[in-house]
Amino acid sequence: MAARKTTAKPNVSADELLAYYKDMLLIRRFEEKAGQLYGMGLIGGFCHLYIGQEAVVVGLEAAAEEGDKRITSYRDHGHMLACGMEPGGVMAELTGRIGGLSKGKGGSMHMFSKEKHFYGGHGIVGAQVPLGAGLAFADKYKDNGRVTFTYFGDGAANQGQVYEAFNMAALWDLPVIFVIENNQYAMGTAQKRSTSTPELYTRGEAFGIKGEVVDGMDVLAVKAAGEKAVKHCRAGKGPYILEIKTYRYRGHSMSDPAKYRTREEVQKMREERDPIDHVRDLLLTGKHATEDDLKTIDKDIKAVVSASADFARESPEPPLEELWTDIYAEV
Amino acid sequence: MATEILMPALSPTMEEGTLAKWLVKEGDTVQSGDIMAEIETDKATMEFEAVDEGVIGKILIAEGTADVKVNTAIAILVEEGEDVPAASAATTQVPQPAAAVAEAAPAGGSLANSGNTAPLAPVKATPPWPEGTKTKKQTVREALRDAMAEEMRGDGDVFLMGEEVGEYQGAYKISQGLLDEFGSKRVIDTPITEHGFAGIGVGAAFGGLRPIVEFMTFNFAMQAIDQIINSAAKTLYMSGGQMGCPIVFRGPNGAAARVGAQHSQDYAAWYAHIPGLKVVMPYSASDAKGLLKSAIRDPNPVIFLENEILYGRSFDVPLIDDYTVPFGKARVWREGTDVTLVSFGIGMAHTLEAADKLAEQGISAEVIDLRTLRPLDTDTVIASVQKTNRCVTVEEGFPVGSIGNHISAVLMEQAFDYLDAPVINCTGKDVPMPYAANLEKHALITSDEVVAAVKQVTYR
């Protein structure tokens, strides 16, 4: 983990700080609940939790405008909540119910929202990167000024198609921000064991794509970097790379025994670098909120998450007819 | 000594070409490497160089002559001071224009007596457009280009991307003229990165455009097959119906000629396996045009499998505004009573040839062109087998898990009681495509193999 950078922070209001706090806390509590439901057998298959990485998506969403697009990998619950998709709909998809955002047919890794411009939820490592470039291609074609946030991990950064996408995005000046969420482990393989050069933000240099490394445990640093990248893309200068150094507290998926790192490493990160504690400190020391205010927020978020879990348990399984629908769109 | 200069083969599939222009005249001295003529092939206009030095004794084929067969003598090269031998001067060949395949193929009449081996009288079958419709002869290549151009004129969200589709005018000239008409915003040359640009195409479709992604051949789509299947085909389902992917992946599929194992594979059965894809494999120019227009309008991902050898073949194309052909509707090319032949794509060429040979031997074959493999018109096949009680399938692909295997299973399940013989699947051989001319010929399906299979199922 790079030392925390003391780059200039954007002017941020108390309201904004509170909003980031709420958004990050919602993701944290939602994912904790998802972990519980998984343990109870209510969620099946793969379930990749975002706990620890909340500042990445919340910071970048703060830099996005209405109509901007986002696309990511299978570790996608945080991205969906951050762009405003219904927690109940996400949770009910995890439990495979008809009330889920994909009617129970997509699962944890596959949800979408046209309304929120969220384009999934993709299970093949790296495949979302050309797709994201393609979304940006469509925006450029339509000349609508939109930007696409294309998220992928340090693991995906070694996939060949990522560099095919870099080349074409740069060649055609596509308005796409390649967000590398470097949580330091590609499943169970530490970055130093998988990657010849660790500076992922330099991976675009060969294509003439600017990149920078960002402290992903600091939501304000992420937001500032995001704004810079968005400005670059919207000005028609082509793609931009943000390598955001972050950390996932939980395993790769629920079935990960996490033997590849020490308990102490995780514990140290949680104690010293937690992105939510960081904003909490800013709120309290800046006197933007009292302990009581934050308790109220906590309580409200728990209620939202609890309601989403109730909905996810109560929503019925999809009727069997659903097996045969949505294979083809009507001509 | 006088030598004949022969019409050269300038591409793997070139059988004839146009002698567009002579750059030398009789009496000119040429050196090895001098450009003597421009020859237009099925792919491009190429310069033709002299190999030997000498004097152009006689030009045998005038410039502007079309359909000059490969290896036809086009000029006589003599040594300085030598006369043109009389015999050579007289060898001028008049090229036979390649016969256009008539859309209305002759069909055999019914056999009253199955033992009858007298040739059947040809009977006209009705083409699949209204009677009295005017038609023009067009190559599959021109029909495909027209389909794209018409759809691009009609919808500004339709664009073409792929390797060499723009400035090069298409590796197989399918996109000829499109860059000039639509500009580089809509006719986009990509780098040679199939995986990447297939993904960009799918993303653009998610983003509301209607991409046509050309693969120079479907062999190269293997690099991109994850994006085609995991991203394009499955997203509508995975999103509970929210996120469709209107995209066409098209390009030549199957064996060309002498290009070896990595460039000669039929992927029909591979893509037909996948729910969420539509799979089209036309034979004739009119179907190529009508089906490609339907594919571009379809809100689903469509795999459009063309064939390099068919590109240059001419067929009747109806002069109907906005001519489209629906998916999932097979076409009966000739009616018959003794056996049902089911094929698609280039397999149809062998099948129709076999049907002609069978008619000479008094066997009346019904020929069905599936046209689309997903959706598959099994109703037409079953109805035909209920009449003929016998079926042979014909395709170029490998035998295991073939389209023919699937048709056989459907017939066993749904028409078992109508079958008087086991269904035979004629396919390409179960080997990687060899390069040697003789081996390649054996690896591919032939009309004689179809004839032999028909004799087997008709017990003759």
Short mmCIF file of C-alpha atoms in Angstrom, two decimals, chain A residues 52-281:
data_model
loop_
_atom_site.label_atom_id
_atom_site.label_comp_id
_atom_site.label_asym_id
_atom_site.label_seq_id
_atom_site.Cartn_x
_atom_site.Cartn_y
_atom_site.Cartn_z
CA GLY A 52 -13.06 -2.58 2.43
CA GLN A 53 -13.29 -1.16 -1.08
CA GLU A 54 -16.29 1.14 -0.51
CA ALA A 55 -14.43 4.42 -1.00
CA VAL A 56 -13.52 3.53 -4.57
CA VAL A 57 -17.00 3.39 -5.98
CA VAL A 58 -18.46 6.06 -3.72
CA GLY A 59 -15.66 8.49 -4.60
CA LEU A 60 -16.05 7.93 -8.31
CA GLU A 61 -19.83 8.16 -8.22
CA ALA A 62 -19.32 11.58 -6.61
CA ALA A 63 -17.42 12.59 -9.75
CA ALA A 64 -20.05 11.25 -12.17
CA GLU A 65 -22.93 13.12 -13.75
CA GLU A 66 -26.40 11.92 -14.70
CA GLY A 67 -26.15 9.76 -17.80
CA ASP A 68 -22.57 8.61 -17.26
CA LYS A 69 -22.22 4.86 -17.53
CA ARG A 70 -20.59 2.23 -15.40
CA ILE A 71 -19.64 -1.39 -15.92
CA THR A 72 -17.74 -3.76 -13.68
CA SER A 73 -16.79 -7.32 -12.86
CA TYR A 74 -18.52 -9.85 -10.61
CA ARG A 75 -17.68 -7.96 -7.39
CA ASP A 76 -20.51 -5.64 -8.20
CA HIS A 77 -22.92 -5.12 -5.29
CA GLY A 78 -21.18 -1.94 -4.16
CA HIS A 79 -21.31 -0.40 -7.62
CA MET A 80 -25.01 -1.04 -7.91
CA LEU A 81 -25.85 0.43 -4.53
CA ALA A 82 -23.62 3.44 -5.17
CA CYS A 83 -25.38 4.31 -8.43
CA GLY A 84 -28.75 4.14 -6.76
CA MET A 85 -30.09 0.70 -7.61
CA GLU A 86 -32.59 -0.60 -5.06
CA PRO A 87 -30.99 -2.56 -2.20
CA GLY A 88 -34.06 -4.82 -2.07
CA GLY A 89 -33.75 -5.62 -5.76
CA VAL A 90 -30.05 -6.39 -5.40
CA MET A 91 -30.52 -8.55 -2.32
CA ALA A 92 -33.45 -10.43 -3.86
CA GLU A 93 -31.26 -11.19 -6.87
CA LEU A 94 -28.69 -12.66 -4.50
CA THR A 95 -31.36 -14.94 -3.07
CA GLY A 96 -32.55 -15.84 -6.58
CA ARG A 97 -36.05 -14.44 -6.27
CA ILE A 98 -38.47 -12.91 -8.75
CA GLY A 99 -38.10 -9.53 -7.03
CA GLY A 100 -34.41 -9.48 -7.94
CA LEU A 101 -33.15 -7.00 -10.50
CA SER A 102 -32.69 -9.83 -13.03
CA LYS A 103 -35.79 -11.71 -11.84
CA GLY A 104 -33.50 -14.20 -10.15
CA LYS A 105 -31.92 -15.27 -13.43
CA GLY A 106 -28.63 -13.40 -13.16
CA GLY A 107 -27.43 -13.85 -9.61
CA SER A 108 -24.78 -12.00 -7.66
CA MET A 109 -22.55 -11.45 -10.69
CA HIS A 110 -25.15 -10.41 -13.25
CA MET A 111 -27.37 -7.42 -12.66
CA PHE A 112 -28.06 -4.44 -14.89
CA SER A 113 -30.01 -1.21 -14.85
CA LYS A 114 -30.74 0.81 -17.94
CA GLU A 115 -32.27 3.50 -15.78
CA LYS A 116 -29.12 3.91 -13.67
CA HIS A 117 -26.80 3.30 -16.64
CA PHE A 118 -25.29 0.27 -14.95
CA TYR A 119 -24.16 -2.27 -17.56
CA GLY A 120 -23.28 -5.21 -15.29
CA GLY A 121 -22.03 -7.39 -13.56
CA HIS A 122 -19.66 -9.58 -15.74
CA GLY A 123 -18.23 -12.90 -14.71
CA ILE A 124 -15.35 -13.42 -17.12
CA VAL A 125 -12.27 -11.63 -15.77
CA GLY A 126 -11.43 -8.68 -18.01
CA ALA A 127 -14.33 -9.10 -20.46
CA GLN A 128 -16.01 -5.95 -19.18
CA VAL A 129 -13.09 -3.82 -20.31
CA PRO A 130 -13.73 -3.95 -24.08
CA LEU A 131 -17.44 -3.77 -23.28
CA GLY A 132 -16.86 -0.55 -21.37
CA ALA A 133 -14.83 0.82 -24.25
CA GLY A 134 -17.77 -0.11 -26.49
CA LEU A 135 -20.19 1.83 -24.30
CA ALA A 136 -17.87 4.81 -24.64
CA PHE A 137 -17.74 4.19 -28.38
CA ALA A 138 -21.53 4.50 -28.50
CA ASP A 139 -21.40 7.77 -26.53
CA LYS A 140 -18.78 9.22 -28.82
CA TYR A 141 -20.78 8.09 -31.87
CA LYS A 142 -23.82 9.87 -30.44
CA ASP A 143 -21.66 12.80 -29.33
CA ASN A 144 -23.60 13.02 -26.07
CA GLY A 145 -20.77 14.06 -23.74
CA ARG A 146 -21.12 11.01 -21.51
CA VAL A 147 -18.27 9.15 -19.84
CA THR A 148 -18.04 5.45 -18.99
CA PHE A 149 -16.42 4.18 -15.79
CA THR A 150 -14.98 0.76 -16.61
CA TYR A 151 -13.93 -1.02 -13.41
CA PHE A 152 -11.62 -4.00 -13.23
CA GLY A 153 -9.18 -5.50 -10.77
CA ASP A 154 -5.44 -6.03 -10.55
CA GLY A 155 -6.08 -9.59 -11.71
CA ALA A 156 -7.92 -8.52 -14.85
CA ALA A 157 -5.13 -6.05 -15.58
CA ASN A 158 -3.11 -9.01 -16.89
CA GLN A 159 -5.71 -10.08 -19.45
CA GLY A 160 -4.83 -9.52 -23.10
CA GLN A 161 -8.18 -8.06 -24.09
CA VAL A 162 -7.60 -5.18 -21.65
CA TYR A 163 -4.72 -4.01 -23.83
CA GLU A 164 -6.68 -4.50 -27.03
CA ALA A 165 -9.27 -2.20 -25.49
CA PHE A 166 -6.60 0.30 -24.35
CA ASN A 167 -5.24 0.49 -27.88
CA MET A 168 -8.58 1.13 -29.55
CA ALA A 169 -9.80 3.47 -26.81
CA ALA A 170 -6.68 5.59 -27.31
CA LEU A 171 -6.73 5.28 -31.10
CA TRP A 172 -10.32 6.48 -31.25
CA ASP A 173 -10.24 8.88 -28.25
CA LEU A 174 -13.05 7.07 -26.47
CA PRO A 175 -14.42 8.77 -23.35
CA VAL A 176 -13.71 5.91 -20.97
CA ILE A 177 -12.09 5.88 -17.54
CA PHE A 178 -10.34 2.60 -16.88
CA VAL A 179 -10.59 2.14 -13.13
CA ILE A 180 -8.20 -0.49 -11.84
CA GLU A 181 -9.36 -1.45 -8.37
CA ASN A 182 -6.09 -2.81 -7.08
CA ASN A 183 -7.04 -4.75 -3.96
CA GLN A 184 -3.68 -6.48 -4.17
CA TYR A 185 -4.93 -10.02 -4.60
CA ALA A 186 -6.11 -11.66 -7.82
CA MET A 187 -8.24 -14.22 -6.07
CA GLY A 188 -5.48 -15.76 -3.90
CA THR A 189 -2.45 -14.55 -5.81
CA ALA A 190 -0.69 -11.52 -4.39
CA GLN A 191 0.11 -8.89 -6.96
CA LYS A 192 3.85 -9.45 -6.67
CA ARG A 193 3.37 -13.10 -7.59
CA SER A 194 1.25 -12.37 -10.68
CA THR A 195 2.43 -9.11 -12.12
CA SER A 196 5.85 -8.27 -13.54
CA THR A 197 5.58 -4.53 -12.98
CA PRO A 198 3.41 -3.46 -10.07
CA GLU A 199 2.68 0.09 -11.26
CA LEU A 200 -0.59 -0.65 -12.99
CA TYR A 201 -1.34 3.03 -13.65
CA THR A 202 1.58 3.00 -16.12
CA ARG A 203 0.06 0.20 -18.16
CA GLY A 204 -1.46 2.66 -20.60
CA GLU A 205 1.76 4.48 -21.35
CA ALA A 206 2.52 2.31 -24.37
CA PHE A 207 -0.79 3.49 -25.84
CA GLY A 208 -0.42 7.11 -24.79
CA ILE A 209 -3.02 6.85 -22.04
CA LYS A 210 -2.42 8.97 -18.96
CA GLY A 211 -2.71 7.23 -15.63
CA GLU A 212 -2.35 7.94 -11.97
CA VAL A 213 -2.32 6.06 -8.72
CA VAL A 214 -4.88 6.98 -6.09
CA ASP A 215 -5.34 6.16 -2.43
CA GLY A 216 -8.49 4.10 -2.52
CA MET A 217 -9.05 4.18 1.21
CA ASP A 218 -9.64 7.93 1.05
CA VAL A 219 -12.94 8.78 -0.58
CA LEU A 220 -11.96 12.42 -1.10
CA ALA A 221 -8.77 11.48 -2.91
CA VAL A 222 -10.77 9.12 -5.12
CA LYS A 223 -13.33 11.81 -5.86
CA ALA A 224 -10.63 14.32 -6.76
CA ALA A 225 -8.91 11.88 -9.10
CA GLY A 226 -12.26 10.94 -10.59
CA GLU A 227 -13.10 14.56 -11.33
CA LYS A 228 -9.78 15.04 -13.07
CA ALA A 229 -10.31 11.92 -15.17
CA VAL A 230 -13.89 12.86 -16.03
CA LYS A 231 -12.77 16.32 -17.13
CA HIS A 232 -10.11 14.77 -19.37
CA CYS A 233 -12.61 12.42 -21.01
CA ARG A 234 -15.37 14.98 -21.41
CA ALA A 235 -12.93 17.33 -23.09
CA GLY A 236 -12.55 14.74 -25.85
CA LYS A 237 -8.98 13.83 -24.90
CA GLY A 238 -9.64 10.10 -24.88
CA PRO A 239 -9.29 7.51 -22.13
CA TYR A 240 -7.74 7.85 -18.68
CA ILE A 241 -6.45 5.25 -16.22
CA LEU A 242 -6.94 5.40 -12.47
CA GLU A 243 -5.18 2.75 -10.44
CA ILE A 244 -6.96 2.85 -7.13
CA LYS A 245 -5.13 1.11 -4.33
CA THR A 246 -7.62 -0.55 -2.07
CA TYR A 247 -8.06 -3.63 0.06
CA ARG A 248 -10.75 -6.24 0.45
CA TYR A 249 -11.25 -7.44 3.96
CA ARG A 250 -13.12 -10.59 3.08
CA GLY A 251 -12.07 -13.48 0.91
CA HIS A 252 -12.25 -13.47 -2.88
CA SER A 253 -15.61 -15.17 -2.58
CA MET A 254 -17.49 -16.66 0.32
CA SER A 255 -15.71 -19.98 -0.06
CA ASP A 256 -12.21 -18.47 0.22
CA PRO A 257 -10.26 -19.65 3.27
CA ALA A 258 -7.80 -16.75 2.72
CA LYS A 259 -4.65 -18.73 3.51
CA TYR A 260 -2.65 -16.46 1.22
CA ARG A 261 -2.43 -13.59 3.67
CA THR A 262 -2.19 -13.18 7.42
CA ARG A 263 -4.95 -12.26 9.76
CA GLU A 264 -2.67 -9.51 11.06
CA GLU A 265 -2.37 -7.93 7.62
CA VAL A 266 -6.14 -7.67 7.32
CA GLN A 267 -6.51 -6.50 10.89
CA LYS A 268 -3.90 -3.78 10.44
CA MET A 269 -5.63 -2.47 7.35
CA ARG A 270 -9.02 -2.40 9.09
CA GLU A 271 -7.63 -0.55 12.07
CA GLU A 272 -5.43 1.93 10.32
CA ARG A 273 -6.95 2.54 6.91
CA ASP A 274 -10.64 1.85 7.04
CA PRO A 275 -12.32 4.18 4.53
CA ILE A 276 -15.49 4.56 6.56
CA ASP A 277 -13.68 5.30 9.81
CA HIS A 278 -11.72 7.91 7.89
CA VAL A 279 -14.86 9.83 6.88
CA ARG A 280 -16.33 9.31 10.32
CA ASP A 281 -13.24 11.00 11.80
#
